GROMACS .gro file of C-alpha atoms in nm:
model
  369
    1MET     CA    1   9.658  -0.324 -17.132
    2LYS     CA    2  10.009  -0.413 -17.014
    3LYS     CA    3  10.275  -0.474 -17.276
    4GLY     CA    4  10.335  -0.826 -17.145
    5ASN     CA    5   9.968  -0.915 -17.188
    6ILE     CA    6   9.971  -0.780 -17.543
    7ASN     CA    7  10.277  -0.988 -17.627
    8ASN     CA    8  10.114  -1.300 -17.478
    9ILE     CA    9   9.801  -1.244 -17.685
   10LYS     CA   10  10.010  -1.196 -18.000
   11LEU     CA   11  10.200  -1.517 -17.923
   12ILE     CA   12   9.880  -1.716 -17.869
   13LYS     CA   13   9.730  -1.579 -18.191
   14GLY     CA   14  10.048  -1.661 -18.380
   15ILE     CA   15  10.054  -2.019 -18.251
   16ALA     CA   16   9.686  -2.062 -18.333
   17LEU     CA   17   9.737  -1.934 -18.688
   18PHE     CA   18  10.036  -2.163 -18.736
   19LEU     CA   19   9.839  -2.466 -18.611
   20MET     CA   20   9.548  -2.380 -18.842
   21ILE     CA   21   9.781  -2.363 -19.143
   22ILE     CA   22   9.952  -2.689 -19.050
   23SER     CA   23   9.619  -2.864 -18.989
   24SER     CA   24   9.488  -2.751 -19.326
   25LEU     CA   25   9.801  -2.856 -19.511
   26LEU     CA   26   9.825  -3.187 -19.329
   27SER     CA   27   9.471  -3.279 -19.422
   28GLY     CA   28   9.563  -3.208 -19.783
   29CYS     CA   29   9.880  -3.413 -19.761
   30LEU     CA   30   9.692  -3.719 -19.641
   31SER     CA   31   9.513  -3.736 -19.975
   32GLU     CA   32   9.794  -3.586 -20.186
   33ASN     CA   33   9.920  -3.769 -20.489
   34SER     CA   34  10.288  -3.858 -20.513
   35ASP     CA   35  10.530  -3.714 -20.768
   36ASP     CA   36  10.461  -4.007 -21.000
   37ASP     CA   37  10.087  -3.946 -21.022
   38ALA     CA   38   9.904  -3.743 -21.285
   39ASN     CA   39   9.778  -3.462 -21.061
   40VAL     CA   40  10.058  -3.341 -20.835
   41THR     CA   41  10.006  -3.038 -20.612
   42LEU     CA   42  10.306  -2.835 -20.502
   43ASN     CA   43  10.256  -2.659 -20.170
   44ILE     CA   44  10.452  -2.335 -20.170
   45VAL     CA   45  10.522  -2.099 -19.881
   46SER     CA   46  10.586  -1.739 -19.985
   47TYR     CA   47  10.541  -1.379 -19.876
   48ASP     CA   48  10.219  -1.179 -19.891
   49ALA     CA   49  10.329  -0.954 -20.179
   50LEU     CA   50  10.417  -1.233 -20.423
   51GLY     CA   51  10.284  -1.104 -20.754
   52ILE     CA   52  10.270  -1.419 -20.969
   53SER     CA   53   9.912  -1.415 -21.093
   54GLN     CA   54   9.667  -1.702 -21.071
   55ASP     CA   55   9.625  -1.687 -21.449
   56LEU     CA   56   9.996  -1.749 -21.494
   57LEU     CA   57   9.991  -2.035 -21.244
   58ASP     CA   58   9.689  -2.183 -21.422
   59GLN     CA   59   9.886  -2.167 -21.746
   60PHE     CA   60  10.167  -2.361 -21.579
   61THR     CA   61   9.918  -2.619 -21.452
   62ASN     CA   62   9.760  -2.659 -21.796
   63ASP     CA   63  10.102  -2.711 -21.952
   64THR     CA   64  10.240  -2.953 -21.693
   65GLY     CA   65   9.952  -3.103 -21.495
   66ILE     CA   66  10.116  -2.975 -21.176
   67ASN     CA   67   9.886  -2.780 -20.946
   68ILE     CA   68  10.011  -2.494 -20.728
   69GLU     CA   69   9.888  -2.402 -20.379
   70ILE     CA   70  10.045  -2.097 -20.214
   71THR     CA   71  10.046  -2.021 -19.841
   72ARG     CA   72  10.139  -1.662 -19.763
   73ALA     CA   73  10.340  -1.614 -19.445
   74GLY     CA   74  10.378  -1.238 -19.411
   75ASP     CA   75  10.725  -1.135 -19.526
   76ALA     CA   76  11.050  -1.325 -19.582
   77GLY     CA   77  11.100  -1.375 -19.209
   78GLY     CA   78  10.768  -1.555 -19.191
   79VAL     CA   79  10.860  -1.770 -19.492
   80LEU     CA   80  11.185  -1.874 -19.327
   81SER     CA   81  11.019  -1.943 -18.992
   82MET     CA   82  10.749  -2.156 -19.154
   83ALA     CA   83  11.007  -2.349 -19.357
   84ILE     CA   84  11.217  -2.420 -19.049
   85GLN     CA   85  10.920  -2.519 -18.833
   86THR     CA   86  10.790  -2.764 -19.095
   87LYS     CA   87  11.129  -2.907 -19.194
   88ASN     CA   88  11.114  -3.272 -19.309
   89THR     CA   89  10.734  -3.287 -19.271
   90GLY     CA   90  10.654  -3.263 -19.641
   91LEU     CA   91  10.390  -2.999 -19.568
   92PHE     CA   92  10.568  -2.754 -19.797
   93ASP     CA   93  10.759  -2.845 -20.111
   94VAL     CA   94  10.891  -2.504 -20.212
   95SER     CA   95  10.982  -2.171 -20.054
   96ILE     CA   96  10.974  -1.848 -20.253
   97GLY     CA   97  11.115  -1.520 -20.127
   98ILE     CA   98  11.397  -1.594 -19.885
   99ASP     CA   99  11.659  -1.339 -19.991
  100ASN     CA  100  12.034  -1.297 -19.957
  101SER     CA  101  12.000  -1.123 -19.620
  102TYR     CA  102  11.819  -1.430 -19.479
  103LEU     CA  103  11.986  -1.702 -19.684
  104GLY     CA  104  12.274  -1.765 -19.444
  105THR     CA  105  12.029  -1.848 -19.166
  106ALA     CA  106  11.837  -2.080 -19.397
  107LEU     CA  107  12.152  -2.265 -19.504
  108VAL     CA  108  12.259  -2.317 -19.142
  109ALA     CA  109  11.911  -2.452 -19.068
  110ASP     CA  110  11.965  -2.710 -19.346
  111ILE     CA  111  11.612  -2.685 -19.485
  112PHE     CA  112  11.684  -2.707 -19.860
  113GLU     CA  113  11.733  -2.986 -20.112
  114PRO     CA  114  11.957  -2.945 -20.421
  115LEU     CA  115  11.792  -2.831 -20.744
  116ASP     CA  116  11.884  -2.928 -21.101
  117THR     CA  117  11.848  -2.580 -21.256
  118ASN     CA  118  12.125  -2.467 -21.491
  119ARG     CA  119  12.286  -2.171 -21.314
  120GLU     CA  120  12.470  -2.052 -21.626
  121ILE     CA  121  12.156  -1.868 -21.738
  122PHE     CA  122  12.170  -1.621 -21.448
  123SER     CA  123  12.340  -1.281 -21.439
  124GLU     CA  124  12.656  -1.214 -21.244
  125ARG     CA  125  12.461  -1.000 -21.000
  126ALA     CA  126  12.204  -1.274 -20.944
  127LEU     CA  127  12.481  -1.516 -20.846
  128SER     CA  128  12.691  -1.264 -20.653
  129SER     CA  129  12.574  -1.365 -20.307
  130TYR     CA  130  12.530  -1.739 -20.361
  131ASN     CA  131  12.619  -1.966 -20.652
  132GLY     CA  132  12.506  -2.304 -20.525
  133ASN     CA  133  12.214  -2.532 -20.611
  134LEU     CA  134  12.021  -2.500 -20.285
  135ALA     CA  135  11.876  -2.158 -20.367
  136ILE     CA  136  11.802  -2.038 -20.721
  137PRO     CA  137  11.773  -1.661 -20.785
  138PHE     CA  138  11.443  -1.576 -20.953
  139ASP     CA  139  11.441  -1.197 -20.920
  140LEU     CA  140  11.634  -0.907 -20.769
  141GLY     CA  141  11.632  -0.534 -20.696
  142SER     CA  142  11.790  -0.267 -20.479
  143VAL     CA  143  11.622  -0.165 -20.153
  144CYS     CA  144  11.627   0.204 -20.060
  145ILE     CA  145  11.414   0.487 -19.923
  146ASN     CA  146  11.134   0.620 -20.145
  147TYR     CA  147  10.984   0.963 -20.078
  148ASP     CA  148  10.669   1.145 -20.185
  149SER     CA  149  10.772   1.445 -20.396
  150SER     CA  150  10.445   1.621 -20.317
  151TYR     CA  151  10.581   1.655 -19.961
  152VAL     CA  152  10.950   1.686 -20.050
  153ASP     CA  153  10.901   1.979 -20.284
  154GLY     CA  154  11.256   2.113 -20.274
  155GLU     CA  155  11.141   2.440 -20.118
  156ASN     CA  156  10.969   2.384 -19.784
  157ILE     CA  157  11.116   2.035 -19.748
  158SER     CA  158  11.445   1.960 -19.919
  159VAL     CA  159  11.548   1.628 -20.067
  160PRO     CA  160  11.755   1.449 -19.799
  161THR     CA  161  12.127   1.444 -19.869
  162SER     CA  162  12.208   1.220 -19.573
  163LEU     CA  163  12.026   0.959 -19.369
  164TRP     CA  164  12.072   1.196 -19.076
  165ASN     CA  165  11.814   1.428 -19.235
  166PHE     CA  166  11.545   1.177 -19.141
  167THR     CA  167  11.620   1.239 -18.772
  168GLU     CA  168  11.513   1.604 -18.810
  169SER     CA  169  11.179   1.750 -18.702
  170GLN     CA  170  11.025   1.768 -19.052
  171TRP     CA  171  11.045   1.388 -19.067
  172GLU     CA  172  10.911   1.315 -18.720
  173GLY     CA  173  10.667   1.026 -18.750
  174LYS     CA  174  10.675   1.052 -19.130
  175ILE     CA  175  10.892   0.760 -19.245
  176ALA     CA  176  10.789   0.394 -19.240
  177ILE     CA  177  11.058   0.125 -19.214
  178GLU     CA  178  11.003  -0.249 -19.199
  179ASN     CA  179  11.126  -0.455 -18.903
  180PRO     CA  180  11.455  -0.628 -18.996
  181ARG     CA  181  11.351  -0.928 -18.789
  182THR     CA  182  11.050  -1.004 -19.006
  183SER     CA  183  11.087  -0.825 -19.341
  184SER     CA  184  11.347  -0.878 -19.614
  185PRO     CA  185  11.335  -0.515 -19.738
  186GLY     CA  186  11.358  -0.410 -19.374
  187ARG     CA  187  11.658  -0.631 -19.312
  188ALA     CA  188  11.821  -0.526 -19.639
  189PHE     CA  189  11.790  -0.158 -19.550
  190PHE     CA  190  11.905  -0.223 -19.193
  191ILE     CA  191  12.221  -0.388 -19.326
  192SER     CA  192  12.282  -0.093 -19.557
  193THR     CA  193  12.274   0.146 -19.259
  194ILE     CA  194  12.556  -0.049 -19.095
  195ASP     CA  195  12.779  -0.007 -19.397
  196TYR     CA  196  12.663   0.350 -19.464
  197PHE     CA  197  12.760   0.480 -19.121
  198ASP     CA  198  13.081   0.278 -19.114
  199ASN     CA  199  13.191   0.467 -19.425
  200ASP     CA  200  13.056   0.818 -19.375
  201GLU     CA  201  13.268   1.116 -19.270
  202ASP     CA  202  13.156   1.109 -18.906
  203GLU     CA  203  13.379   0.865 -18.720
  204GLU     CA  204  13.204   0.932 -18.388
  205THR     CA  205  12.869   0.776 -18.478
  206ASN     CA  206  12.747   0.445 -18.619
  207TYR     CA  207  12.423   0.275 -18.721
  208ILE     CA  208  12.307   0.237 -18.361
  209ASN     CA  209  12.328   0.613 -18.303
  210TRP     CA  210  12.116   0.671 -18.614
  211TRP     CA  211  11.852   0.417 -18.519
  212ASP     CA  212  11.839   0.561 -18.167
  213ASN     CA  213  11.773   0.905 -18.313
  214MET     CA  214  11.512   0.758 -18.547
  215LYS     CA  215  11.334   0.603 -18.251
  216ASP     CA  216  11.330   0.943 -18.079
  217ASN     CA  217  11.188   1.088 -18.401
  218ASN     CA  218  10.896   0.842 -18.390
  219VAL     CA  219  10.991   0.632 -18.691
  220ILE     CA  220  10.707   0.400 -18.797
  221ILE     CA  221  10.818   0.035 -18.772
  222THR     CA  222  10.603  -0.228 -18.945
  223ASP     CA  223  10.623  -0.606 -18.967
  224SER     CA  224  10.603  -0.619 -19.346
  225TRP     CA  225  10.664  -0.427 -19.667
  226THR     CA  226  10.293  -0.453 -19.748
  227THR     CA  227  10.194  -0.265 -19.433
  228ALA     CA  228  10.465  -0.001 -19.467
  229TYR     CA  229  10.400   0.069 -19.834
  230GLU     CA  230  10.028   0.012 -19.879
  231THR     CA  231   9.901   0.136 -19.542
  232HIS     CA  232  10.137   0.418 -19.445
  233TYR     CA  233  10.309   0.561 -19.754
  234THR     CA  234  10.143   0.862 -19.919
  235GLY     CA  235  10.331   0.830 -20.248
  236GLY     CA  236  10.212   0.483 -20.347
  237TYR     CA  237   9.907   0.298 -20.472
  238GLY     CA  238   9.796   0.220 -20.117
  239GLN     CA  239   9.620   0.557 -20.099
  240TRP     CA  240   9.336   0.408 -20.304
  241GLY     CA  241   9.299   0.099 -20.088
  242GLU     CA  242   9.108   0.009 -19.775
  243GLY     CA  243   9.275   0.071 -19.441
  244PHE     CA  244   9.503   0.344 -19.577
  245ILE     CA  245   9.651   0.564 -19.303
  246GLY     CA  246   9.887   0.784 -19.504
  247ASP     CA  247  10.105   0.914 -19.223
  248ALA     CA  248  10.443   0.846 -19.390
  249HIS     CA  249  10.592   1.059 -19.667
  250ALA     CA  250  10.889   0.824 -19.699
  251VAL     CA  251  10.916   0.446 -19.688
  252VAL     CA  252  11.172   0.173 -19.732
  253SER     CA  253  11.089  -0.001 -20.059
  254TYR     CA  254  11.272  -0.067 -20.385
  255CYS     CA  255  11.466   0.177 -20.599
  256HIS     CA  256  11.242   0.073 -20.889
  257SER     CA  257  10.914   0.105 -20.695
  258PRO     CA  258  10.848   0.450 -20.849
  259GLY     CA  259  10.879   0.277 -21.185
  260VAL     CA  260  10.601   0.038 -21.087
  261GLU     CA  261  10.388   0.335 -20.980
  262ALA     CA  262  10.453   0.507 -21.315
  263TYR     CA  263  10.372   0.188 -21.505
  264TYR     CA  264  10.023   0.188 -21.355
  265GLY     CA  265   9.992   0.566 -21.348
  266GLY     CA  266  10.039   0.638 -21.716
  267ASN     CA  267  10.404   0.744 -21.680
  268TRP     CA  268  10.322   0.960 -21.378
  269THR     CA  269  10.400   0.927 -21.008
  270THR     CA  270  10.490   1.147 -20.712
  271SER     CA  271  10.710   0.871 -20.570
  272VAL     CA  272  11.087   0.905 -20.606
  273ALA     CA  273  11.371   0.677 -20.499
  274LEU     CA  274  11.628   0.857 -20.284
  275ASP     CA  275  11.961   0.867 -20.466
  276LEU     CA  276  12.199   0.838 -20.172
  277GLU     CA  277  12.523   0.651 -20.228
  278GLY     CA  278  12.566   0.350 -20.000
  279ALA     CA  279  12.216   0.376 -19.849
  280SER     CA  280  12.073   0.089 -20.054
  281PHE     CA  281  12.117  -0.288 -20.060
  282SER     CA  282  12.129  -0.522 -20.359
  283GLN     CA  283  11.862  -0.780 -20.277
  284ILE     CA  284  11.838  -1.119 -20.448
  285GLU     CA  285  11.532  -1.337 -20.393
  286TYR     CA  286  11.546  -1.715 -20.414
  287ILE     CA  287  11.328  -2.016 -20.479
  288SER     CA  288  11.423  -2.341 -20.306
  289MET     CA  289  11.313  -2.702 -20.268
  290LEU     CA  290  11.234  -2.785 -19.906
  291LYS     CA  291  11.355  -3.094 -19.727
  292GLY     CA  292  11.084  -3.353 -19.678
  293THR     CA  293  10.920  -3.314 -20.018
  294GLU     CA  294  10.845  -3.628 -20.217
  295LYS     CA  295  10.782  -3.427 -20.534
  296LYS     CA  296  11.136  -3.343 -20.642
  297SER     CA  297  11.072  -3.388 -21.013
  298SER     CA  298  10.773  -3.153 -21.006
  299VAL     CA  299  10.963  -2.897 -20.799
  300ASN     CA  300  11.244  -2.892 -21.055
  301ILE     CA  301  10.993  -2.844 -21.336
  302PHE     CA  302  10.838  -2.548 -21.154
  303VAL     CA  303  11.173  -2.386 -21.074
  304ASP     CA  304  11.291  -2.425 -21.434
  305TRP     CA  305  10.966  -2.269 -21.552
  306LEU     CA  306  11.014  -1.967 -21.324
  307ALA     CA  307  11.374  -1.932 -21.446
  308SER     CA  308  11.287  -1.974 -21.814
  309TYR     CA  309  11.335  -1.681 -22.050
  310GLU     CA  310  10.963  -1.674 -22.132
  311ILE     CA  311  10.871  -1.611 -21.768
  312ASN     CA  312  11.177  -1.460 -21.604
  313SER     CA  313  11.232  -1.193 -21.869
  314GLN     CA  314  10.888  -1.055 -21.774
  315MET     CA  315  10.958  -1.047 -21.400
  316SER     CA  316  10.923  -0.668 -21.385
  317THR     CA  317  10.550  -0.707 -21.454
  318ILE     CA  318  10.505  -1.053 -21.299
  319ASN     CA  319  10.656  -0.990 -20.955
  320TRP     CA  320  10.758  -0.622 -20.990
  321MET     CA  321  11.130  -0.698 -20.967
  322TYR     CA  322  11.429  -0.722 -21.201
  323PRO     CA  323  11.475  -1.052 -21.387
  324SER     CA  324  11.759  -1.271 -21.264
  325ILE     CA  325  11.861  -1.408 -21.604
  326ILE     CA  326  12.141  -1.271 -21.822
  327GLY     CA  327  12.020  -0.970 -22.021
  328GLY     CA  328  11.707  -0.923 -21.810
  329ASN     CA  329  11.585  -0.570 -21.742
  330LEU     CA  330  11.279  -0.370 -21.647
  331THR     CA  331  11.022  -0.300 -21.914
  332GLU     CA  332  11.034   0.052 -22.062
  333THR     CA  333  10.654   0.070 -22.092
  334SER     CA  334  10.487   0.377 -21.934
  335GLY     CA  335  10.809   0.509 -21.786
  336TYR     CA  336  10.873   0.201 -21.572
  337ARG     CA  337  11.249   0.198 -21.636
  338TRP     CA  338  11.282   0.578 -21.658
  339HIS     CA  339  11.139   0.630 -21.308
  340SER     CA  340  11.356   0.352 -21.160
  341LEU     CA  341  11.678   0.455 -20.989
  342VAL     CA  342  11.994   0.254 -21.050
  343PRO     CA  343  12.175   0.324 -20.721
  344VAL     CA  344  12.525   0.280 -20.586
  345ASP     CA  345  12.453   0.005 -20.333
  346CYS     CA  346  12.634  -0.052 -20.007
  347GLU     CA  347  12.932  -0.284 -20.022
  348ILE     CA  348  12.915  -0.543 -19.749
  349GLU     CA  349  13.023  -0.904 -19.781
  350ILE     CA  350  12.760  -1.173 -19.740
  351SER     CA  351  13.005  -1.357 -19.513
  352ASP     CA  352  13.006  -1.052 -19.283
  353ILE     CA  353  12.627  -1.054 -19.278
  354ASP     CA  354  12.609  -1.424 -19.197
  355GLU     CA  355  12.868  -1.388 -18.922
  356ASN     CA  356  12.728  -1.077 -18.755
  357ILE     CA  357  12.355  -1.053 -18.830
  358ALA     CA  358  12.246  -1.207 -18.499
  359TYR     CA  359  12.454  -0.955 -18.302
  360TRP     CA  360  12.339  -0.662 -18.516
  361LEU     CA  361  11.974  -0.755 -18.472
  362ASP     CA  362  12.015  -0.794 -18.096
  363GLU     CA  363  12.166  -0.445 -18.083
  364TRP     CA  364  11.875  -0.314 -18.289
  365ASP     CA  365  11.624  -0.477 -18.054
  366ILE     CA  366  11.786  -0.313 -17.753
  367THR     CA  367  11.798   0.025 -17.924
  368MET     CA  368  11.438   0.021 -18.042
  369ALA     CA  369  11.285  -0.128 -17.725
   0.00000   0.00000   0.00000
């Protein structure tokens, strides 16, 4: 089949899925109660990997009378697209998962309403990219490459000491990276490569040269973190799931992802975060109220609940990320914190990202085409 035909089919399927979601939500909105009624339902758009359990949401509903319905839109790029496409319709009340690499685009699109949450409860890191009331940080973590130590044994395959090592033959077709157009971890890592190669010793090459070499080395590009980690990565829990391929011995994930693996593996995992200075990005994820909602009071109650000490302090086992509140940390249970790398992240200003991200992504598209 020709590439153009494949793209047309994907576009038609995407439009059909979007129309199905909108039709379903619209039918619900026609009978939805207002914010003043006893049984309010908040419609939330989030990413596929959101870990907040139904039991926890049911607890919130029992305590407040506010029901929660979540629509999953792939990764952060899908969340942003859905929020923009439904702006001012009232179909969604809340977005969860737009991060600091996407936030500038969201703010320009003017899709958020101000929230009442007290920002003094959040850590300096949580507020480092944005300290306004349109996006409230609910969790955070550093994005970096994880590798399977059963493949990288230090003898036959050495631990990479540079991103250039992944362009070598032993890594051909063996690393999965998320598309920076659609995935927040993918975009976060992509941004880190820009800063990494701007500051390395080789003044003759930049991020485009590296990505070009990665393309030649058959890097696996996926649309979402879920696909990269669960389907392709040999060092993670995906190996016990349906549809597992297991062709990647390295993946872009979080520097604390091995800690999550250890938490469920009885303080054991073969997954390791690559400790490579400047090759990671400090990601902050936000929750926001969407323009068009008529349930502002209920949205504020939900956001304050997610930011409360009772809930947010447990974020490492609720959504597998660091808490955003002051004093928050990963649990130490079953080696979670011990197996989690605290990296030296890249240093790139959010203003630089907002100003240049469109150009950088266009260059990436051309390189990877």
